[in-house]
XYZ file of C-alpha atoms in Angstrom:
607
model
C -4.274 -45.720 -16.426
C -3.439 -43.653 -19.494
C -6.222 -41.203 -18.616
C -4.815 -40.806 -15.089
C -1.328 -40.181 -16.472
C -2.602 -37.607 -18.951
C -4.549 -35.799 -16.228
C -1.472 -35.784 -13.999
C 0.596 -34.255 -16.805
C -2.140 -31.681 -17.368
C -2.088 -30.749 -13.684
C 1.671 -30.341 -13.773
C 1.495 -28.193 -16.898
C -1.137 -25.914 -15.338
C 0.776 -25.457 -12.112
C 4.133 -25.018 -13.877
C 2.704 -22.348 -16.192
C 1.055 -20.515 -13.300
C 4.186 -20.670 -11.156
C 6.346 -19.443 -14.036
C 4.138 -16.327 -14.225
C 4.266 -15.938 -10.444
C 8.056 -16.284 -10.512
C 8.374 -13.618 -13.219
C 6.073 -11.360 -11.223
C 8.250 -11.822 -8.148
C 11.450 -11.116 -10.114
C 9.934 -7.859 -11.378
C 9.117 -6.720 -7.852
C 10.016 -3.018 -7.446
C 12.014 -1.698 -4.449
C 8.781 -0.865 -2.650
C 8.404 -1.424 1.094
C 4.805 -2.816 0.946
C 5.944 -5.367 -1.647
C 8.681 -6.847 0.569
C 6.325 -9.106 2.611
C 4.808 -10.298 -0.664
C 8.227 -11.542 -1.718
C 8.466 -13.773 1.353
C 4.913 -15.083 0.852
C 5.526 -15.851 -2.822
C 8.782 -17.636 -1.942
C 6.817 -19.908 0.393
C 4.231 -20.463 -2.337
C 6.944 -21.482 -4.782
C 8.297 -23.920 -2.202
C 4.810 -25.379 -1.850
C 4.661 -25.752 -5.620
C 7.757 -27.968 -5.490
C 6.141 -30.034 -2.741
C 2.976 -30.300 -4.845
C 4.968 -31.910 -7.657
C 6.503 -34.420 -5.240
C 3.118 -35.445 -3.837
C 1.421 -36.163 -7.160
C 2.756 -39.743 -7.087
C 2.128 -40.284 -3.358
C -0.997 -41.445 -1.531
C -3.388 -38.848 -0.125
C -1.983 -37.254 3.049
C -4.684 -36.903 5.718
C -4.003 -35.236 9.090
C -6.072 -34.957 12.234
C -6.654 -31.629 13.927
C -8.577 -31.058 17.129
C -8.425 -30.083 20.754
C -7.021 -32.162 23.574
C -9.146 -35.232 24.271
C -11.244 -35.036 21.084
C -10.186 -38.526 19.999
C -7.795 -37.790 17.165
C -5.542 -40.734 17.918
C -8.501 -43.059 18.436
C -9.854 -42.014 15.036
C -6.479 -42.800 13.423
C -6.493 -46.264 15.014
C -10.025 -46.879 13.776
C -9.113 -45.858 10.219
C -6.034 -48.131 10.252
C -7.914 -50.939 11.976
C -5.280 -51.458 14.675
C -3.845 -49.793 17.789
C -0.963 -48.040 16.062
C -0.883 -44.822 18.106
C -1.402 -44.291 21.851
C -4.661 -42.699 22.982
C -5.793 -40.740 26.011
C -8.658 -38.472 27.103
C -7.407 -36.482 30.078
C -4.137 -35.076 28.754
C -2.360 -34.721 25.381
C -0.707 -37.924 24.281
C 0.564 -36.681 20.891
C 3.412 -34.184 21.188
C 5.211 -35.074 17.957
C 3.388 -35.727 14.684
C 2.893 -39.435 14.072
C 3.427 -40.385 10.424
C 1.420 -43.555 9.772
C 1.959 -45.113 6.341
C 2.553 -48.380 4.530
C 6.143 -49.731 4.768
C 7.333 -48.421 1.378
C 6.461 -44.757 2.150
C 8.980 -42.486 3.862
C 8.479 -38.830 4.950
C 11.321 -37.609 2.721
C 9.367 -38.781 -0.339
C 6.817 -36.062 0.475
C 9.322 -33.364 1.326
C 8.819 -33.875 5.086
C 11.829 -33.743 7.378
C 12.099 -37.276 8.887
C 13.371 -35.757 12.154
C 10.179 -33.735 12.559
C 7.857 -36.766 12.754
C 7.669 -40.170 14.377
C 7.276 -42.750 11.618
C 4.953 -45.733 12.101
C 4.851 -48.273 9.288
C 1.899 -50.644 9.107
C 0.771 -53.033 6.349
C -2.948 -52.351 6.896
C -4.954 -52.371 3.623
C -6.511 -49.040 4.647
C -3.088 -47.433 4.196
C -2.812 -48.524 0.573
C -3.954 -45.131 -0.692
C -3.673 -43.065 2.485
C -1.036 -41.571 4.748
C -2.383 -40.614 8.176
C -0.716 -37.998 10.367
C -1.762 -37.706 13.994
C -0.984 -34.054 14.826
C -0.116 -32.486 18.201
C -2.882 -30.725 20.106
C -3.078 -26.993 19.342
C -4.908 -25.987 22.545
C -2.311 -26.897 25.166
C 0.674 -24.975 26.586
C 2.262 -28.044 28.103
C 4.946 -28.292 25.453
C 5.501 -24.539 25.591
C 6.456 -24.785 29.245
C 8.493 -27.899 28.644
C 10.448 -26.390 25.743
C 10.950 -22.898 27.151
C 14.675 -23.252 26.606
C 14.050 -23.143 22.847
C 16.097 -26.294 22.206
C 12.967 -28.292 21.273
C 10.087 -27.093 19.066
C 6.714 -26.571 20.703
C 3.531 -28.447 19.835
C 2.317 -25.463 17.797
C 5.621 -25.245 15.935
C 5.424 -28.947 15.065
C 1.797 -28.522 13.997
C 2.568 -25.531 11.789
C 5.456 -27.418 10.167
C 3.450 -30.526 9.239
C 0.081 -29.117 8.114
C 1.334 -27.567 4.830
C 2.191 -31.105 3.664
C -1.377 -32.371 4.101
C -4.033 -32.723 1.410
C -7.014 -33.182 3.705
C -7.588 -32.527 7.402
C -9.899 -34.498 9.668
C -11.195 -31.879 12.106
C -12.324 -33.630 15.282
C -14.570 -32.124 17.950
C -16.628 -33.178 20.931
C -19.564 -31.707 22.799
C -17.136 -29.859 25.061
C -14.549 -28.739 22.455
C -16.348 -27.776 19.234
C -16.379 -24.071 20.148
C -12.677 -23.872 21.103
C -11.319 -20.506 19.953
C -7.730 -21.794 19.937
C -8.596 -24.703 17.667
C -10.683 -22.403 15.442
C -7.692 -20.117 14.965
C -5.380 -22.954 13.989
C -8.042 -24.396 11.704
C -8.401 -21.082 9.853
C -4.646 -21.077 9.202
C -4.477 -24.771 8.267
C -7.468 -24.600 5.891
C -5.650 -22.312 3.423
C -4.226 -25.218 1.464
C -6.267 -28.275 2.370
C -9.727 -29.808 2.146
C -11.593 -30.410 5.408
C -13.609 -33.297 6.818
C -15.483 -32.441 10.035
C -15.954 -35.344 12.457
C -17.786 -35.389 15.800
C -16.199 -38.098 17.930
C -17.361 -39.698 21.222
C -20.704 -40.492 19.637
C -21.217 -43.080 22.382
C -21.264 -40.476 25.181
C -21.965 -37.028 23.637
C -25.172 -35.569 22.274
C -25.393 -34.885 18.553
C -23.953 -31.358 18.152
C -23.697 -31.335 14.360
C -26.533 -28.870 13.681
C -25.151 -26.321 16.131
C -21.596 -27.006 14.971
C -22.656 -26.328 11.385
C -24.114 -22.986 12.438
C -20.811 -22.143 14.135
C -18.816 -23.109 11.041
C -20.953 -21.649 8.275
C -19.840 -18.087 8.874
C -16.337 -18.970 7.657
C -16.583 -22.416 6.057
C -18.626 -24.478 3.645
C -18.486 -27.516 5.969
C -19.855 -30.194 3.651
C -20.991 -33.355 5.466
C -20.413 -33.575 9.229
C -19.665 -37.124 10.409
C -20.572 -38.490 13.874
C -18.432 -41.464 14.912
C -17.669 -43.670 17.898
C -13.995 -44.376 17.143
C -13.546 -47.107 19.775
C -16.600 -49.030 18.592
C -15.481 -48.675 14.994
C -12.021 -50.022 15.872
C -13.622 -52.952 17.680
C -15.715 -53.815 14.607
C -12.641 -53.776 12.379
C -10.647 -55.928 14.788
C -13.542 -58.427 14.900
C -13.599 -58.551 11.094
C -16.912 -56.732 10.737
C -17.515 -54.355 7.841
C -17.506 -50.632 8.747
C -21.009 -49.447 9.557
C -22.952 -46.190 9.530
C -21.098 -42.874 9.511
C -17.756 -44.571 9.982
C -18.332 -46.724 6.908
C -19.214 -43.597 4.967
C -15.993 -41.939 6.130
C -13.917 -45.002 5.164
C -15.546 -45.012 1.724
C -14.747 -41.293 1.300
C -11.081 -41.569 2.323
C -10.162 -44.961 0.888
C -12.012 -44.944 -2.416
C -13.593 -41.646 -3.432
C -10.517 -39.473 -2.756
C -7.791 -41.668 -4.254
C -6.072 -41.731 -7.649
C -7.240 -39.005 -10.022
C -9.569 -37.627 -7.343
C -6.625 -37.203 -4.984
C -4.692 -35.252 -7.572
C -7.704 -33.033 -8.185
C -7.870 -32.330 -4.471
C -4.195 -31.426 -4.441
C -4.722 -29.159 -7.441
C -7.688 -27.457 -5.759
C -5.747 -27.107 -2.509
C -2.766 -25.557 -4.247
C -4.908 -23.146 -6.252
C -6.684 -22.139 -3.048
C -3.328 -21.488 -1.399
C -2.059 -19.569 -4.435
C -5.250 -17.516 -4.565
C -5.108 -16.708 -0.860
C -1.400 -15.794 -1.034
C -1.855 -13.533 -4.040
C -5.024 -12.000 -2.604
C -3.144 -11.173 0.592
C -0.460 -9.521 -1.532
C -3.116 -7.573 -3.418
C -4.683 -6.362 -0.194
C -1.301 -5.084 0.969
C -0.604 -3.379 -2.341
C -4.091 -1.871 -2.576
C -3.665 -0.405 0.899
C -0.406 1.266 -0.158
C -1.484 2.350 -3.670
C -3.134 5.680 -2.657
C 0.231 6.949 -1.384
C 1.875 5.934 -4.669
C -0.888 7.616 -6.661
C -0.453 10.783 -4.595
C 3.293 10.717 -5.303
C 2.694 10.179 -9.010
C 0.168 13.019 -9.131
C 2.552 15.385 -7.337
C 5.500 14.430 -9.559
C 3.259 14.794 -12.612
C 2.215 18.252 -11.437
C 5.844 19.357 -11.110
C 6.630 17.734 -14.434
C 3.799 19.623 -16.117
C 4.939 22.864 -14.512
C 8.492 22.209 -15.701
C 7.392 21.478 -19.275
C 4.971 24.396 -19.344
C 7.648 26.808 -18.158
C 10.071 25.479 -20.749
C 7.415 25.791 -23.454
C 6.674 29.421 -22.575
C 10.340 30.354 -22.323
C 11.211 28.559 -25.563
C 8.372 30.216 -27.468
C 9.428 33.638 -26.262
C 13.046 32.969 -27.191
C 12.065 31.737 -30.650
C 9.838 34.740 -31.310
C 12.539 37.108 -30.139
C 14.893 35.674 -32.786
C 12.224 35.088 -35.410
C 13.965 37.271 -38.022
C 16.861 34.859 -38.188
C 14.441 31.927 -38.550
C 12.484 33.825 -41.199
C 15.654 34.510 -43.150
C 16.633 30.859 -42.906
C 13.172 29.846 -44.091
C 13.281 32.329 -46.970
C 16.682 30.982 -47.972
C 15.371 27.408 -48.059
C 12.368 28.567 -50.093
C 14.704 30.247 -52.608
C 16.812 27.075 -52.821
C 13.732 24.920 -53.425
C 12.076 27.312 -55.894
C 14.124 26.214 -58.899
C 15.235 28.288 -61.889
C 12.626 30.918 -62.784
C 12.357 34.731 -63.061
C 10.979 35.239 -59.564
C 13.507 32.803 -58.058
C 16.253 35.030 -59.472
C 14.636 37.973 -57.705
C 14.581 35.971 -54.423
C 18.235 35.023 -54.787
C 19.184 38.605 -55.574
C 17.258 39.750 -52.481
C 18.971 37.089 -50.366
C 22.379 38.105 -51.756
C 21.744 41.819 -51.835
C 24.342 42.470 -49.195
C 26.935 40.455 -51.088
C 26.073 42.293 -54.304
C 26.524 45.670 -52.649
C 29.715 44.459 -51.038
C 30.995 43.287 -54.407
C 30.113 46.638 -55.967
C 31.984 48.413 -53.187
C 34.993 46.141 -53.709
C 34.937 46.936 -57.420
C 35.197 50.632 -56.555
C 38.128 50.241 -54.154
C 41.164 52.269 -55.235
C 43.430 52.533 -52.178
C 44.695 50.352 -49.294
C 42.657 52.430 -46.832
C 39.479 51.722 -48.777
C 40.315 48.017 -48.877
C 40.889 48.052 -45.106
C 37.577 49.817 -44.545
C 35.793 47.347 -46.795
C 37.358 44.425 -44.912
C 36.279 45.854 -41.554
C 32.721 46.322 -42.790
C 32.561 42.821 -44.265
C 34.029 41.286 -41.115
C 31.476 43.073 -38.972
C 28.657 41.908 -41.244
C 29.887 38.305 -41.182
C 30.260 38.337 -37.384
C 26.785 39.846 -37.028
C 25.255 37.171 -39.308
C 27.009 34.419 -37.373
C 25.875 35.914 -34.067
C 22.255 36.090 -35.245
C 22.338 32.499 -36.495
C 23.955 31.313 -33.275
C 21.459 33.286 -31.218
C 18.571 31.675 -33.083
C 19.996 28.156 -32.746
C 20.569 28.607 -28.992
C 17.018 29.773 -28.334
C 15.900 26.378 -26.895
C 19.041 26.134 -24.751
C 18.541 29.661 -23.380
C 14.967 28.729 -22.502
C 16.254 25.729 -20.560
C 18.870 27.835 -18.738
C 16.187 30.288 -17.622
C 13.635 27.561 -16.831
C 13.506 25.821 -13.445
C 15.585 27.677 -10.882
C 17.520 26.043 -8.074
C 15.019 27.237 -5.463
C 12.143 25.613 -7.353
C 14.029 22.326 -7.627
C 14.817 22.384 -3.913
C 11.171 23.084 -3.093
C 10.070 20.185 -5.309
C 12.603 17.877 -3.624
C 11.276 18.745 -0.148
C 7.649 18.201 -1.131
C 8.259 14.978 -3.052
C 10.445 13.556 -0.284
C 7.395 13.461 1.988
C 5.330 11.699 -0.668
C 8.129 9.208 -1.322
C 8.384 8.382 2.388
C 4.611 7.850 2.608
C 4.691 5.611 -0.459
C 7.521 3.448 0.905
C 9.889 4.110 -2.005
C 13.658 4.775 -1.813
C 14.347 8.413 -0.953
C 17.204 8.678 -3.419
C 14.553 9.062 -6.158
C 14.010 12.679 -5.081
C 17.478 13.501 -3.787
C 18.300 17.152 -4.536
C 21.400 16.266 -6.535
C 19.431 13.656 -8.489
C 16.735 16.204 -9.335
C 19.312 18.786 -10.379
C 21.054 16.281 -12.603
C 17.691 15.175 -13.967
C 16.745 18.772 -14.678
C 19.952 19.344 -16.617
C 19.560 16.155 -18.611
C 15.867 16.807 -19.249
C 16.682 20.354 -20.358
C 19.369 19.101 -22.735
C 16.971 16.525 -24.179
C 14.269 19.190 -24.474
C 16.594 21.619 -26.255
C 17.796 18.923 -28.654
C 14.228 17.857 -29.351
C 13.040 21.422 -29.964
C 16.006 22.145 -32.246
C 15.229 19.025 -34.260
C 11.539 19.945 -34.443
C 12.430 23.468 -35.614
C 14.688 22.136 -38.344
C 11.915 19.808 -39.492
C 9.482 22.731 -39.260
C 11.666 24.892 -41.534
C 11.933 22.075 -44.064
C 8.197 21.394 -43.906
C 7.255 25.060 -44.359
C 9.763 25.474 -47.177
C 8.241 22.482 -48.959
C 4.708 23.763 -48.355
C 5.441 27.237 -49.751
C 7.230 26.037 -52.863
C 4.373 24.037 -54.300
C 3.403 24.536 -57.906
C 0.298 26.576 -57.049
C 2.232 29.036 -54.870
C 5.059 29.355 -57.383
C 2.629 29.924 -60.266
C 0.933 32.768 -58.423
C 4.116 34.657 -57.632
C 5.717 33.939 -60.987
C 2.578 35.134 -62.770
C 2.374 38.337 -60.708
C 6.036 39.085 -61.348
C 5.772 38.317 -65.062
C 2.705 40.550 -65.406
C 4.721 43.579 -64.248
C 7.791 42.537 -66.220
C 5.710 41.929 -69.324
C 3.934 45.265 -68.956
C 7.256 47.132 -68.743
C 8.735 45.219 -71.664
C 5.590 45.900 -73.659
C 5.901 49.624 -72.934
C 9.566 49.612 -73.923
C 8.960 47.578 -77.059
C 5.993 49.651 -78.141
C 7.962 52.879 -77.696
C 10.987 51.609 -79.580
C 9.425 49.600 -82.395
C 6.052 51.221 -82.961
C 5.925 54.729 -81.575
C 9.347 55.746 -82.916
C 9.102 53.943 -86.310
C 5.564 53.222 -87.431
C 3.388 55.752 -85.658
C 2.432 58.951 -87.497
C 3.779 61.243 -86.433
C 6.635 59.165 -84.875
C 7.334 59.707 -81.159
C 10.822 60.146 -79.775
C 12.590 57.151 -78.231
C 12.190 57.109 -74.451
C 15.133 58.485 -72.608
C 17.011 57.386 -69.489
C 14.300 58.754 -67.228
C 11.815 56.281 -68.683
C 14.172 53.343 -68.089
C 14.948 54.492 -64.555
C 11.254 54.853 -63.781
C 10.527 51.401 -65.204
C 13.366 49.874 -63.191
C 12.113 51.662 -60.064
C 8.600 50.261 -60.426
C 9.954 46.802 -61.228
C 12.006 46.907 -58.026
C 9.026 48.175 -56.021
C 6.821 45.446 -57.461
C 9.464 42.796 -56.721
C 9.842 44.036 -53.150
C 6.066 43.987 -52.756
C 5.938 40.350 -53.891
C 8.846 39.475 -51.595
C 7.065 41.251 -48.720
C 3.881 39.267 -49.430
C 5.827 35.997 -49.560
C 7.805 36.870 -46.405
C 4.602 37.784 -44.575
C 3.072 34.471 -45.595
C 6.168 32.641 -44.394
C 6.212 34.678 -41.172
C 2.589 33.885 -40.342
C 3.104 30.211 -41.142
C 6.245 30.083 -39.016
C 4.541 31.712 -36.030
C 1.506 29.477 -36.366
C 3.642 26.337 -36.456
C 5.770 27.506 -33.526
C 2.582 28.077 -31.510
C 1.378 24.604 -32.467
C 4.657 23.035 -31.398
C 4.697 25.042 -28.161
C 1.190 23.779 -27.333
C 2.507 20.220 -27.422
C 5.677 20.775 -25.404
C 3.953 20.700 -21.966
C 2.705 17.196 -22.835
C 6.118 15.728 -23.514
C 6.570 12.173 -22.138
C 7.288 11.983 -18.413
C 10.572 10.180 -19.055
C 11.891 13.448 -20.495
C 11.292 15.422 -17.289
C 13.499 15.880 -14.217
C 11.080 13.714 -12.228
C 11.127 10.917 -14.806
C 12.706 8.375 -12.407
C 10.020 8.957 -9.798
C 7.201 8.754 -12.320
C 8.749 5.666 -13.942
C 8.898 3.932 -10.542
C 5.235 4.775 -9.933
C 4.307 3.366 -13.345
C 6.326 0.251 -12.564
C 4.389 -0.205 -9.328
C 1.073 0.230 -11.129
C 2.127 -2.357 -13.715
C 3.288 -4.634 -10.891
C -0.148 -4.434 -9.303
C -1.864 -4.937 -12.680
C 0.194 -8.093 -13.231
C -0.903 -9.314 -9.792
C -4.562 -8.761 -10.687
C -4.042 -10.742 -13.888
C -2.452 -13.559 -11.883
C -5.463 -13.607 -9.569
C -7.774 -13.754 -12.587
C -5.788 -16.704 -13.916
C -6.015 -18.500 -10.559
C -9.762 -17.827 -10.434
C -10.138 -19.221 -13.952
C -8.306 -22.408 -12.976
C -10.357 -22.685 -9.797
C -13.581 -22.488 -11.799
C -12.386 -25.446 -13.841
C -11.854 -27.580 -10.737
C -14.389 -30.342 -10.341
C -14.104 -31.532 -6.763
C -14.566 -35.288 -6.502
C -16.924 -35.202 -3.520
C -19.292 -32.629 -2.073
C -18.821 -34.025 1.445
C -15.539 -32.137 1.737
C -15.418 -28.822 3.515
C -13.522 -25.671 2.571
C -13.076 -22.157 3.822
C -15.903 -19.923 2.675
C -13.499 -17.753 0.643
C -12.362 -20.901 -1.158
C -15.768 -22.433 -1.671
C -15.973 -21.028 -5.173
C -12.953 -23.025 -6.168
């Protein structure tokens, strides 16, 4: 008893976990037309999951399904051991499902609407672990004609309503009816969530058709064992107190003993997994059929996105190179700031502040209000020009965006993508012209901000790279060599040549100092030119490297980001469905069916 309870809890845990994943998958369903039918199918599956939980405590529910006159009702009477349902051969006698159970079982306990069935309670021992449902005939239009007003459900409607509540179906056939196309169609629909037991009735009057019937079934089903029974004779034996014999005894043993308790719950588990697998596989087929249109949309949007990014990259690179002097000056300024206190760093700072030095010298020479006014005009012009250059350099990414995608190109993209969106079954507002224009503006603003940030980081990175100890040592050494040489010449002339040498030489005049200063300035400018050239080449190389990566910016940063995001969501939605199917298949492989006499649909035979 404890083992049965633990297995029941395990079944519930498996189904609850699976249904929780299915429910999350359904909640994440994108607004995609092909996915809408899947939502309805999954909702029905979730409803069946609730019914599955209700039935775990109930006896096995077994229904009969067969054509008119195939002896369904007689078989029910034989299984019960009493005449509990009316029988007839010439015309349908069952127009409303007959719910035959022990007195303490009610339809509502199984989730069945009591108004949809006729309840028959009977204390027969055979009903201790079984509930029998005698179903309406599927191959008659008598009820259709009778209920044309629509006020009463038809036989088929009643049949379709009751079969989802059944765990096993007794499929009855006779020599005249086993090839009925109408019954075969209803059986294919009913077999999605139930195990099958195939029974040839009228064994007293019909030839044995089981071999041919098996050949008919094996294309679509794994039929298991096919029983051949004379229901009336079997009922007579039971009423006379005789033990069930032959094929009927084997059927009684299967239904009353081998498929009860834990075995019944395993059947329900297998049935539900089969239904879940078939539902999800149907959804996958629908999605797979529609995926090429989504992939075409994604490819087209990606092509426009790449064109947009590539155009922005080219425009931005050109804008940056056109204002490279301002960036070079900014880089040189950061290098001078990072260099530290040293002889060559003083030269760099003097070069950077040369204009201010000259301006200060001019101010020192001012003698009249007119000269002061002239100096102020010149300084104002220089300041405005510096600000304009800096602003021009900073706005390079934004100018590239403003000259990027034109309105005509956006409109053309909207027209093309609208066709792809319609084919894919996605909402057309994704590629609305106003949406694309707004997306282009936002993407351009994000692109400009990103490029500006990357340029600032680039300047800082290059400044750090070109102020390393090895670079500084080289330039400091080269500058000090010239400075030392000039100081040596000056010192030698003053201390040795003019004092100690024989004969003494005259002290160098102003011309010598001017010449020395000239060559020191030339040498300093040469070193600054070498350093600036190094910085310029590094800056251009890094800008080219950054520009090479701009066309590959994430799709979310493009004007078609919403469309591409929706396509990625659909692909993930389908991937999640495939994973659900894999999980169902894994659970199906773990199912150990209690009896190999049961039949299943061929697609479900692996379960």
